[in-house]
Amino acid sequence: MIEIAVCDDDVNDLDHAVKILHEIFIAQNIGYNIKTFLSANEMLDNIKKIDIGILDIAMSELNGIKVGRKLREKFPDVKLIYITSFEEYCMEAINDVHAFSFLCKPLDNRKMQKQIMEVLNGIPNDAIEKEFYKVTDSKQKEYVSIKLKLEDILYFEYIKRQRKAAIVLENETYECECVFERLVEELKQYDFVVNCRGNLVNLSHIEKIKGFSIYLDNGKELPIAQKRIADFRLRMNEFLQRNS
């Protein structure tokens, strides 16, 4: 679940930012929670957990740069996006508070989505959950839906005859109804890559690649299709460079 806090003392600007955020996260099928504040001090007093902070710079009570500094002291890993009508403050925000980015008012949906997706790529998978529907576990217990941390998922294996996917974790395997192509597209940004037809593997669980085989950190060996090997190695190298 991604925790987001938005603070702007202009109610119309606040509502507009929240509307865009809802559209982005619903479209991406990512679990999220948004808290909104018209008061900077109220925000600082009430935030207990935060992954993304979206702050107006020019607030009368306490400007966004000071708010960002205080958030950084309490939550060092928070990603900050500033929204402002005054571009001259933007470099100060980036240099002083190490803001992730800034956006100018009025907010543009496309630019906001681009920044949010870049922020999400920088958040560890263990902070991100995905909900799966019509799920059965290894003991045949059925669930309407379950939420799983992406970090815990080793790989998916599509069961074509049943139009289901096996979700393989370290000590459990679930099956859920899914459209495999849609699953691939949704998880691409979180470093899940197709290694062969019907297999989608989490790069963070790969210990090594040898020939046309992947060796996972639980000892499992998975194949790589010959036509995918070059692209798969490229994606793996990019992943290792980002996380080195």
XYZ file of N, CA and C in Angstrom:
732
model
N 0.845 -1.189 0.000
C 0.000 0.000 0.000
C 0.888 1.249 0.000
N 0.734 2.101 -0.997
C 1.511 3.335 -1.082
C 0.794 4.421 -0.289
N 1.496 5.005 0.680
C 0.925 6.065 1.511
C 1.324 7.429 0.941
N 0.308 8.232 0.626
C 0.523 9.536 -0.003
C -0.102 10.617 0.865
N 0.595 11.720 1.023
C 0.038 12.880 1.720
C 0.149 14.088 0.800
N -0.957 14.823 0.685
C -0.997 16.013 -0.157
C -1.359 17.212 0.715
N -0.559 18.262 0.630
C -0.808 19.454 1.439
C -0.791 20.694 0.559
N -1.906 21.419 0.571
C -2.039 22.672 -0.185
C -3.129 23.482 0.505
N -2.845 24.743 0.808
C -3.846 25.536 1.520
C -4.899 26.141 0.600
N -4.821 25.831 -0.683
C -5.869 26.209 -1.633
C -6.715 24.964 -1.898
N -7.958 24.965 -1.445
C -8.792 23.761 -1.508
C -9.018 23.301 -2.940
N -9.138 24.217 -3.897
C -9.361 23.832 -5.288
C -8.145 23.130 -5.873
N -6.954 23.670 -5.576
C -5.721 23.032 -6.049
C -5.528 21.672 -5.385
N -5.882 21.587 -4.107
C -5.771 20.322 -3.381
C -6.675 19.266 -4.006
N -7.921 19.631 -4.240
C -8.884 18.687 -4.821
C -8.453 18.240 -6.220
N -7.900 19.169 -6.988
C -7.456 18.842 -8.356
C -6.304 17.843 -8.316
N -5.345 18.055 -7.422
C -4.206 17.140 -7.299
C -4.679 15.749 -6.891
N -5.595 15.679 -5.942
C -6.092 14.392 -5.455
C -6.858 13.655 -6.550
N -7.648 14.380 -7.323
C -8.402 13.767 -8.428
C -7.448 13.100 -9.427
N -6.367 13.790 -9.766
C -5.391 13.232 -10.703
C -4.733 11.989 -10.107
N -4.385 12.052 -8.827
C -3.739 10.906 -8.175
C -4.640 9.676 -8.169
N -5.925 9.878 -7.856
C -6.869 8.759 -7.887
C -6.872 8.113 -9.274
N -6.932 8.911 -10.305
C -6.979 8.394 -11.675
C -5.724 7.589 -12.002
N -4.568 8.081 -11.573
C -3.295 7.401 -11.867
C -3.233 6.045 -11.186
N -3.513 6.010 -9.883
C -3.354 4.769 -9.138
C -4.416 3.735 -9.494
N -5.625 4.186 -9.781
C -6.674 3.252 -10.210
C -6.316 2.651 -11.562
N -5.828 3.480 -12.480
C -5.452 2.988 -13.810
C -4.300 1.993 -13.732
N -3.368 2.212 -12.800
C -2.216 1.324 -12.662
C -2.496 0.118 -11.759
N -3.681 0.091 -11.137
C -4.076 -1.009 -10.245
C -3.074 -1.187 -9.104
N -2.697 -0.070 -8.499
C -1.744 -0.069 -7.392
C -2.482 0.351 -6.119
N -2.293 -0.420 -5.060
C -2.924 -0.078 -3.788
C -2.357 1.218 -3.230
N -3.223 2.094 -2.751
C -2.764 3.398 -2.273
C -3.720 3.957 -1.238
N -3.212 4.915 -0.479
C -4.029 5.632 0.490
C -3.593 7.097 0.459
N -4.546 8.003 0.312
C -4.234 9.428 0.230
C -4.789 10.148 1.443
N -3.940 10.915 2.104
C -4.369 11.817 3.171
C -4.186 13.240 2.669
N -5.175 14.088 2.936
C -5.127 15.470 2.439
C -5.117 16.450 3.609
N -4.402 17.562 3.418
C -4.276 18.570 4.461
C -4.283 19.966 3.838
N -5.088 20.847 4.444
C -5.065 22.259 4.083
C -4.096 23.030 4.974
N -3.648 22.386 6.039
C -2.749 23.005 7.014
C -1.445 22.223 7.093
N -0.325 22.924 6.930
C 0.987 22.279 7.007
C 1.257 21.721 8.404
N 0.909 22.484 9.432
C 1.146 22.024 10.798
C 0.280 20.814 11.140
N -0.943 20.817 10.646
C -1.817 19.662 10.864
C -1.221 18.419 10.214
N -0.661 18.596 9.026
C -0.023 17.477 8.340
C 1.135 16.921 9.165
N 2.000 17.799 9.638
C 3.171 17.360 10.399
C 2.760 16.674 11.699
N 1.655 17.103 12.279
C 1.195 16.517 13.547
C 0.546 15.151 13.370
N 0.049 14.869 12.160
C -0.788 13.679 11.990
C -0.197 12.579 11.117
N 0.853 12.877 10.381
C 1.425 11.858 9.508
C 2.231 10.843 10.321
N 1.853 9.581 10.188
C 2.568 8.498 10.876
C 3.384 7.652 9.905
N 2.974 7.649 8.642
C 3.688 6.899 7.612
C 3.475 7.601 6.290
N 4.546 7.687 5.491
C 4.423 8.372 4.208
C 5.478 7.866 3.235
N 5.044 7.562 2.022
C 5.963 7.188 0.948
C 6.172 8.352 -0.015
N 5.078 9.067 -0.316
C 5.130 10.191 -1.261
C 4.460 11.404 -0.627
N 5.163 12.525 -0.611
C 4.590 13.780 -0.138
C 4.475 14.756 -1.294
N 3.289 15.310 -1.479
C 3.056 16.293 -2.537
C 2.697 17.601 -1.857
N 3.546 18.600 -2.002
C 3.455 19.819 -1.203
C 3.420 21.064 -2.076
N 2.503 21.966 -1.728
C 2.551 23.299 -2.321
C 3.695 24.064 -1.659
N 4.444 24.819 -2.438
C 5.552 25.577 -1.858
C 5.049 26.810 -1.122
N 4.168 27.573 -1.758
C 3.782 28.884 -1.220
C 2.548 28.786 -0.339
N 2.690 28.168 0.841
C 1.594 28.124 1.797
C 1.832 29.185 2.865
N 0.749 29.826 3.311
C 0.887 30.962 4.226
C 1.324 30.543 5.628
N 0.828 29.414 6.103
C 1.105 28.992 7.470
C 2.562 28.552 7.650
N 3.027 27.731 6.728
C 4.396 27.228 6.757
C 4.716 26.790 5.336
N 5.745 27.382 4.723
C 5.961 27.079 3.309
C 6.420 25.634 3.111
N 6.187 25.152 1.895
C 6.418 23.753 1.595
C 7.858 23.304 1.766
N 8.794 24.198 1.561
C 10.203 23.843 1.724
C 10.502 23.497 3.181
N 9.960 24.279 4.110
C 10.149 23.993 5.532
C 9.432 22.702 5.927
N 8.252 22.503 5.351
C 7.515 21.263 5.623
C 8.323 20.064 5.138
N 8.860 20.193 3.929
C 9.655 19.113 3.368
C 10.869 18.789 4.217
N 11.505 19.829 4.749
C 12.679 19.623 5.599
C 12.292 18.832 6.855
N 11.158 19.196 7.445
C 10.697 18.500 8.656
C 10.291 17.055 8.342
N 9.662 16.832 7.186
C 9.301 15.469 6.796
C 10.542 14.615 6.589
N 11.562 15.203 5.976
C 12.807 14.462 5.746
C 13.473 14.045 7.063
N 13.363 14.914 8.070
C 13.960 14.584 9.372
C 13.278 13.363 9.986
N 11.959 13.279 9.789
C 11.191 12.195 10.393
C 11.110 10.966 9.508
N 11.053 11.183 8.176
C 10.922 10.093 7.208
C 11.997 10.259 6.133
N 13.213 9.804 6.369
C 14.331 10.059 5.448
C 14.117 9.554 4.025
N 13.284 8.529 3.854
C 13.098 7.932 2.532
C 11.910 8.507 1.758
N 11.226 9.494 2.327
C 10.052 10.044 1.644
C 10.452 10.687 0.320
N 9.614 10.488 -0.693
C 9.808 11.122 -1.996
C 8.922 12.363 -2.045
N 9.518 13.513 -2.302
C 8.786 14.778 -2.277
C 8.602 15.336 -3.676
N 7.365 15.693 -3.987
C 7.051 16.389 -5.235
C 6.424 17.720 -4.858
N 6.974 18.815 -5.382
C 6.447 20.137 -5.086
C 5.565 20.628 -6.227
N 4.477 21.279 -5.846
C 3.616 21.925 -6.832
C 3.591 23.416 -6.505
N 3.717 24.232 -7.521
C 3.855 25.665 -7.260
C 3.482 26.504 -8.470
N 3.122 27.738 -8.192
C 2.908 28.722 -9.257
C 4.142 29.606 -9.431
N 5.142 29.387 -8.575
C 6.319 30.257 -8.560
C 7.558 29.425 -8.862
N 7.954 29.391 -10.134
C 9.059 28.533 -10.557
C 10.377 28.923 -9.904
N 10.510 30.168 -9.465
C 11.789 30.595 -8.889
C 12.121 29.862 -7.598
N 11.086 29.260 -6.955
C 11.339 28.519 -5.723
C 11.779 27.072 -5.980
N 11.653 26.627 -7.208
C 11.818 25.198 -7.472
C 13.240 24.708 -7.239
N 14.239 25.465 -7.687
C 15.614 25.030 -7.487
C 15.977 25.033 -6.006
N 15.390 25.966 -5.248
C 15.627 25.974 -3.808
C 15.096 24.691 -3.186
N 13.930 24.267 -3.629
C 13.337 23.037 -3.095
C 14.207 21.830 -3.424
N 14.696 21.776 -4.649
C 15.494 20.634 -5.078
C 16.840 20.611 -4.350
N 17.474 21.767 -4.231
C 18.798 21.825 -3.610
C 18.741 21.715 -2.088
N 17.743 22.356 -1.478
C 17.690 22.431 -0.021
C 17.088 21.175 0.604
N 16.059 20.647 -0.009
C 15.321 19.529 0.581
C 15.507 18.236 -0.219
N 16.235 18.316 -1.316
C 16.430 17.156 -2.187
C 15.086 16.609 -2.665
N 14.254 17.521 -3.135
C 12.953 17.112 -3.661
C 13.139 16.197 -4.865
N 12.220 15.290 -5.046
C 12.290 14.391 -6.197
C 12.038 15.169 -7.481
N 11.032 16.053 -7.456
C 10.715 16.841 -8.641
C 9.750 17.960 -8.266
N 9.414 18.784 -9.235
C 8.400 19.802 -9.010
C 7.500 19.899 -10.232
N 6.272 20.339 -10.001
C 5.297 20.536 -11.072
C 4.678 21.909 -10.920
N 4.438 22.544 -12.036
C 3.857 23.890 -12.005
C 2.342 23.833 -12.121
N 1.699 24.752 -11.423
C 0.250 24.886 -11.521
C -0.094 25.679 -12.785
N -1.267 25.401 -13.378
C -2.198 24.316 -13.043
C -1.609 22.956 -13.418
N -1.893 21.964 -12.596
C -1.308 20.647 -12.797
C -1.773 20.013 -14.098
N -0.812 19.405 -14.777
C -1.083 18.684 -16.020
C -1.118 17.182 -15.716
N -2.200 16.518 -16.116
C -2.368 15.093 -15.803
C -1.203 14.247 -16.298
N -0.775 14.495 -17.525
C 0.288 13.673 -18.115
C 1.603 13.851 -17.369
N 1.940 15.090 -17.024
C 3.197 15.346 -16.312
C 3.159 14.767 -14.893
N 2.000 14.873 -14.251
C 1.860 14.296 -12.915
C 2.042 12.779 -12.979
N 1.424 12.134 -13.965
C 1.554 10.685 -14.084
C 3.007 10.296 -14.299
N 3.725 11.012 -15.151
C 5.131 10.708 -15.418
C 5.950 10.768 -14.133
N 5.737 11.806 -13.332
C 6.505 11.956 -12.100
C 6.147 10.874 -11.082
N 4.870 10.561 -10.971
C 4.445 9.528 -10.020
C 5.033 8.175 -10.400
N 5.018 7.835 -11.688
C 5.566 6.553 -12.107
C 7.066 6.488 -11.842
N 7.768 7.592 -12.018
C 9.198 7.616 -11.716
C 9.438 7.456 -10.213
N 8.578 8.079 -9.413
C 8.690 7.914 -7.962
C 8.482 6.453 -7.577
N 7.455 5.824 -8.122
C 7.147 4.436 -7.777
C 8.284 3.496 -8.143
N 8.972 3.797 -9.234
C 10.107 2.959 -9.621
C 11.236 3.021 -8.605
N 11.243 4.091 -7.792
C 12.292 4.237 -6.788
C 11.901 3.734 -5.413
N 10.665 3.257 -5.285
C 10.205 2.730 -3.996
C 10.431 1.227 -3.969
N 11.069 0.691 -2.946
C 11.324 -0.758 -2.896
C 10.039 -1.558 -3.039
N 10.149 -2.712 -3.698
C 8.977 -3.560 -3.917
C 8.284 -3.986 -2.635
N 9.066 -4.050 -1.509
C 8.431 -4.519 -0.278
C 7.429 -3.510 0.267
N 7.427 -2.286 -0.293
C 6.439 -1.282 0.117
C 5.201 -1.327 -0.764
N 5.217 -2.181 -1.786
C 4.140 -2.193 -2.765
C 3.401 -3.524 -2.714
N 2.104 -3.439 -2.634
C 1.268 -4.628 -2.625
C 0.387 -4.649 -3.872
N 0.001 -5.835 -4.279
C -0.958 -5.973 -5.368
C -2.066 -6.908 -4.911
N -3.279 -6.576 -5.309
C -4.434 -7.397 -4.943
C -4.754 -8.370 -6.067
N -4.975 -9.620 -5.710
C -5.341 -10.666 -6.658
C -6.725 -11.202 -6.290
N -7.474 -11.614 -7.318
C -8.877 -11.983 -7.107
C -9.131 -13.450 -7.465
N -10.154 -14.024 -6.806
C -10.549 -15.421 -7.010
C -9.327 -16.311 -6.852
N -8.822 -16.335 -5.636
C -7.539 -16.967 -5.330
C -7.756 -18.282 -4.578
N -6.914 -19.273 -4.887
C -6.883 -20.546 -4.164
C -5.464 -20.786 -3.683
N -5.301 -21.194 -2.417
C -3.950 -21.475 -1.934
C -3.611 -22.953 -2.130
N -2.438 -23.367 -1.654
C -1.968 -24.735 -1.888
C -2.797 -25.776 -1.147
N -3.606 -25.344 -0.159
C -4.489 -26.258 0.573
C -5.915 -26.202 0.038
N -6.064 -25.537 -1.112
C -7.350 -25.403 -1.795
C -8.340 -24.511 -1.050
N -7.831 -23.701 -0.144
C -8.690 -22.714 0.487
C -8.904 -21.567 -0.486
N -10.152 -21.099 -0.585
C -10.495 -20.077 -1.564
C -10.651 -18.720 -0.898
N -10.237 -17.680 -1.619
C -10.333 -16.301 -1.154
C -10.975 -15.456 -2.260
N -11.817 -14.537 -1.848
C -12.355 -13.581 -2.824
C -11.212 -12.757 -3.387
N -10.298 -12.309 -2.509
C -9.115 -11.578 -2.941
C -8.060 -11.648 -1.841
N -6.815 -11.481 -2.228
C -5.728 -11.350 -1.264
C -4.762 -10.279 -1.769
N -4.056 -9.651 -0.822
C -3.010 -8.706 -1.175
C -1.659 -9.328 -0.857
N -0.752 -9.258 -1.806
C 0.584 -9.809 -1.626
C 1.623 -8.725 -1.894
N 2.698 -8.758 -1.117
C 3.810 -7.853 -1.385
C 4.560 -8.339 -2.620
N 4.850 -7.426 -3.522
C 5.566 -7.808 -4.738
C 6.924 -8.401 -4.417
N 7.564 -7.885 -3.376
C 8.883 -8.372 -2.996
C 8.863 -9.867 -2.673
N 7.730 -10.381 -2.180
C 7.642 -11.782 -1.759
C 7.397 -12.741 -2.921
N 7.026 -12.213 -4.066
C 6.683 -13.070 -5.209
C 7.943 -13.411 -6.004
N 8.196 -14.707 -6.167
C 9.358 -15.158 -6.941
C 9.067 -15.090 -8.434
N 7.940 -15.678 -8.831
C 7.572 -15.648 -10.249
C 6.112 -16.062 -10.410
N 5.591 -15.815 -11.600
C 4.250 -16.257 -11.988
C 4.387 -17.294 -13.101
N 3.494 -18.265 -13.084
C 3.450 -19.257 -14.159
C 2.017 -19.387 -14.640
N 1.802 -19.099 -15.911
C 0.451 -19.107 -16.461
C -0.025 -20.531 -16.707
N -1.263 -20.809 -16.270
C -1.890 -22.117 -16.479
C -2.952 -21.911 -17.561
N -2.560 -22.123 -18.795
C -3.381 -21.721 -19.930
C -4.734 -22.406 -19.944
N -4.762 -23.709 -19.674
C -6.023 -24.454 -19.796
C -7.082 -23.964 -18.794
N -6.610 -23.346 -17.696
C -7.537 -22.856 -16.674
C -7.667 -21.333 -16.693
N -6.889 -20.698 -17.542
C -6.839 -19.232 -17.582
C -6.544 -18.648 -16.195
N -5.571 -19.293 -15.532
C -5.144 -18.856 -14.213
C -3.627 -18.694 -14.214
N -3.138 -18.046 -13.162
C -1.697 -17.936 -12.972
C -1.344 -18.464 -11.591
N -0.272 -19.235 -11.525
C 0.291 -19.632 -10.237
C 1.190 -18.505 -9.751
N 0.995 -18.086 -8.503
C 1.817 -17.055 -7.879
C 2.749 -17.769 -6.909
N 4.015 -17.828 -7.237
C 4.953 -18.646 -6.471
C 5.737 -17.781 -5.490
N 5.565 -18.089 -4.187
C 6.320 -17.436 -3.129
C 7.312 -18.446 -2.544
N 8.055 -18.007 -1.553
C 9.061 -18.885 -0.952
C 8.432 -20.146 -0.364
N 7.347 -19.988 0.416
C 6.761 -21.126 1.123
C 5.294 -21.347 0.801
N 4.804 -20.753 -0.270
C 3.397 -20.900 -0.624
C 3.218 -20.632 -2.112
N 2.225 -21.266 -2.683
C 1.851 -21.007 -4.072
C 0.348 -20.797 -4.130
N -0.040 -19.695 -4.736
C -1.453 -19.387 -4.936
C -1.786 -19.525 -6.419
N -3.069 -19.688 -6.699
C -3.559 -19.604 -8.063
C -4.656 -18.556 -8.120
N -4.617 -17.741 -9.169
C -5.639 -16.695 -9.304
C -6.054 -16.587 -10.764
N -7.261 -16.096 -10.957
C -7.710 -15.812 -12.313
C -6.998 -14.560 -12.806
N -6.555 -14.590 -14.063
C -5.885 -13.401 -14.584
C -5.793 -13.457 -16.101
N -5.562 -12.295 -16.685
C -5.165 -12.170 -18.086
C -3.657 -11.968 -18.062
N -2.913 -12.958 -18.535
C -1.469 -12.945 -18.347
C -0.815 -11.722 -18.996
N -1.263 -11.345 -20.180
C -0.670 -10.197 -20.871
C -0.849 -8.910 -20.052
N -1.999 -8.792 -19.400
C -2.254 -7.609 -18.566
C -1.354 -7.619 -17.336
N -1.160 -8.804 -16.757
C -0.280 -8.936 -15.598
C 1.149 -8.524 -15.962
N 1.616 -8.976 -17.107
C 2.967 -8.616 -17.575
C 3.110 -7.109 -17.689
N 2.125 -6.469 -18.263
C 2.196 -5.019 -18.467
C 2.149 -4.272 -17.142
N 1.309 -4.711 -16.209
C 1.171 -4.038 -14.916
C 2.453 -4.118 -14.089
N 3.165 -5.248 -14.184
C 4.316 -5.470 -13.301
C 5.660 -5.146 -13.948
N 5.630 -4.732 -15.190
C 6.871 -4.402 -15.891
C 7.660 -3.326 -15.160
N 6.972 -2.334 -14.632
C 7.653 -1.223 -13.955
C 8.282 -1.641 -12.636
N 7.907 -2.822 -12.107
C 8.444 -3.297 -10.835
C 9.465 -4.422 -11.032
N 10.062 -4.469 -12.205
C 11.157 -5.395 -12.508
C 10.730 -6.858 -12.527
N 9.528 -7.097 -13.038
C 9.107 -8.449 -13.379
C 9.232 -8.587 -14.898
N 9.925 -9.630 -15.344
C 10.244 -9.774 -16.768
C 9.868 -11.178 -17.232
N 9.329 -11.269 -18.444
C 8.995 -12.567 -19.030
C 10.293 -13.266 -19.430
N 10.501 -14.474 -18.924
C 11.698 -15.250 -19.265
C 11.412 -16.307 -20.329
N 10.200 -16.802 -20.353
C 9.765 -17.712 -21.410
C 8.245 -17.650 -21.459
N 7.665 -18.262 -22.425
C 6.219 -18.171 -22.601
C 5.494 -18.653 -21.344
N 4.676 -17.775 -20.781
C 3.886 -18.132 -19.612
C 4.602 -17.997 -18.286
N 5.838 -17.470 -18.288
C 6.587 -17.259 -17.049
C 6.942 -15.787 -16.898
N 6.751 -15.263 -15.689
C 7.069 -13.869 -15.377
C 7.849 -13.871 -14.066
N 9.128 -13.485 -14.123
C 9.999 -13.658 -12.965
C 10.392 -12.315 -12.355
N 10.550 -12.307 -11.032
C 10.965 -11.122 -10.280
C 12.493 -11.053 -10.309
N 13.058 -10.028 -10.952
C 14.504 -9.923 -11.102
C 15.229 -9.864 -9.757
N 14.560 -9.363 -8.729
C 15.224 -9.223 -7.430
C 15.503 -10.567 -6.765
N 14.915 -11.654 -7.277
C 15.140 -12.979 -6.695
C 16.096 -13.836 -7.531
N 16.710 -13.244 -8.538
C 17.641 -14.004 -9.374
C 19.049 -13.937 -8.783
N 19.650 -15.099 -8.574
C 21.035 -15.166 -8.097
C 22.020 -15.165 -9.248
N 21.684 -15.883 -10.327
C 22.582 -15.889 -11.479
C 21.842 -16.375 -12.719
N 22.436 -16.045 -13.857
C 21.958 -16.540 -15.144
C 23.109 -17.324 -15.764
N 22.822 -18.537 -16.163
C 23.851 -19.357 -16.786
C 23.253 -20.035 -18.008
N 23.815 -19.705 -19.173
C 23.265 -20.245 -20.405
C 21.839 -19.775 -20.595
N 20.937 -20.742 -20.742
C 19.526 -20.411 -20.913
C 18.727 -20.768 -19.655
N 19.380 -20.641 -18.498
C 18.720 -20.948 -17.230
C 18.881 -19.800 -16.246
N 17.828 -19.585 -15.445
C 17.834 -18.627 -14.344
C 17.861 -19.427 -13.048
N 18.703 -19.007 -12.115
C 18.750 -19.650 -10.808
C 18.285 -18.648 -9.760
N 17.174 -18.974 -9.071
C 16.586 -18.087 -8.082
C 17.224 -18.305 -6.720
N 16.959 -17.347 -5.817
C 17.573 -17.424 -4.489
C 16.981 -18.526 -3.608
N 15.941 -19.198 -4.084
C 15.395 -20.343 -3.329
C 15.845 -21.672 -3.938
N 16.785 -21.606 -4.905
C 17.288 -22.809 -5.538
C 16.533 -23.245 -6.779
N 15.405 -22.600 -7.068
C 14.598 -22.954 -8.236
C 15.311 -22.550 -9.525
N 15.225 -23.418 -10.527
C 15.784 -23.127 -11.854
C 14.647 -22.923 -12.846
N 14.731 -21.842 -13.601
C 13.730 -21.533 -14.619
C 14.428 -21.359 -15.969
N 13.749 -21.701 -17.053
C 14.366 -21.544 -18.380
C 14.203 -20.122 -18.914
N 15.069 -19.745 -19.838
C 14.910 -18.520 -20.619
C 14.778 -18.938 -22.073
N 13.746 -18.446 -22.734
C 13.574 -18.749 -24.148
C 14.728 -18.150 -24.948
N 15.192 -18.881 -25.941
C 16.344 -18.419 -26.723
C 16.100 -17.047 -27.334
N 14.882 -16.797 -27.807
C 14.602 -15.520 -28.453
C 14.522 -14.367 -27.458
N 14.453 -14.687 -26.152
C 14.348 -13.649 -25.130
C 15.665 -13.386 -24.403
N 16.684 -14.198 -24.637
C 17.879 -14.152 -23.801
C 18.577 -12.791 -23.842
N 18.701 -12.192 -25.030
C 19.421 -10.914 -25.133
C 18.686 -9.813 -24.379
N 17.369 -9.714 -24.584
C 16.590 -8.679 -23.903
C 16.555 -8.935 -22.410
N 16.460 -10.206 -22.012
C 16.398 -10.533 -20.581
C 17.699 -10.138 -19.887
N 18.831 -10.440 -20.487
C 20.114 -10.069 -19.886
C 20.254 -8.555 -19.795
N 19.756 -7.847 -20.811
C 19.796 -6.385 -20.786
C 18.984 -5.843 -19.628
N 17.752 -6.369 -19.456
C 16.906 -5.918 -18.346
C 17.557 -6.241 -16.999
N 18.199 -7.400 -16.902
C 18.859 -7.795 -15.661
C 20.025 -6.860 -15.357
N 20.819 -6.521 -16.360
C 21.955 -5.608 -16.161
C 21.481 -4.225 -15.737
N 20.406 -3.742 -16.347
C 19.854 -2.434 -15.960
C 19.395 -2.464 -14.511
N 18.751 -3.554 -14.118
C 18.293 -3.714 -12.739
C 19.465 -3.693 -11.767
N 20.526 -4.422 -12.072
C 21.692 -4.486 -11.193
C 22.370 -3.139 -11.077
N 22.441 -2.381 -12.168
C 23.050 -1.056 -12.129
C 22.261 -0.092 -11.268
N 20.915 -0.171 -11.341
C 20.076 0.711 -10.524
C 20.182 0.388 -9.051
N 20.469 -0.853 -8.727
C 20.439 -1.280 -7.340
C 21.824 -1.569 -6.771
N 22.864 -1.151 -7.482
C 24.224 -1.370 -6.980
C 24.625 -0.275 -5.996
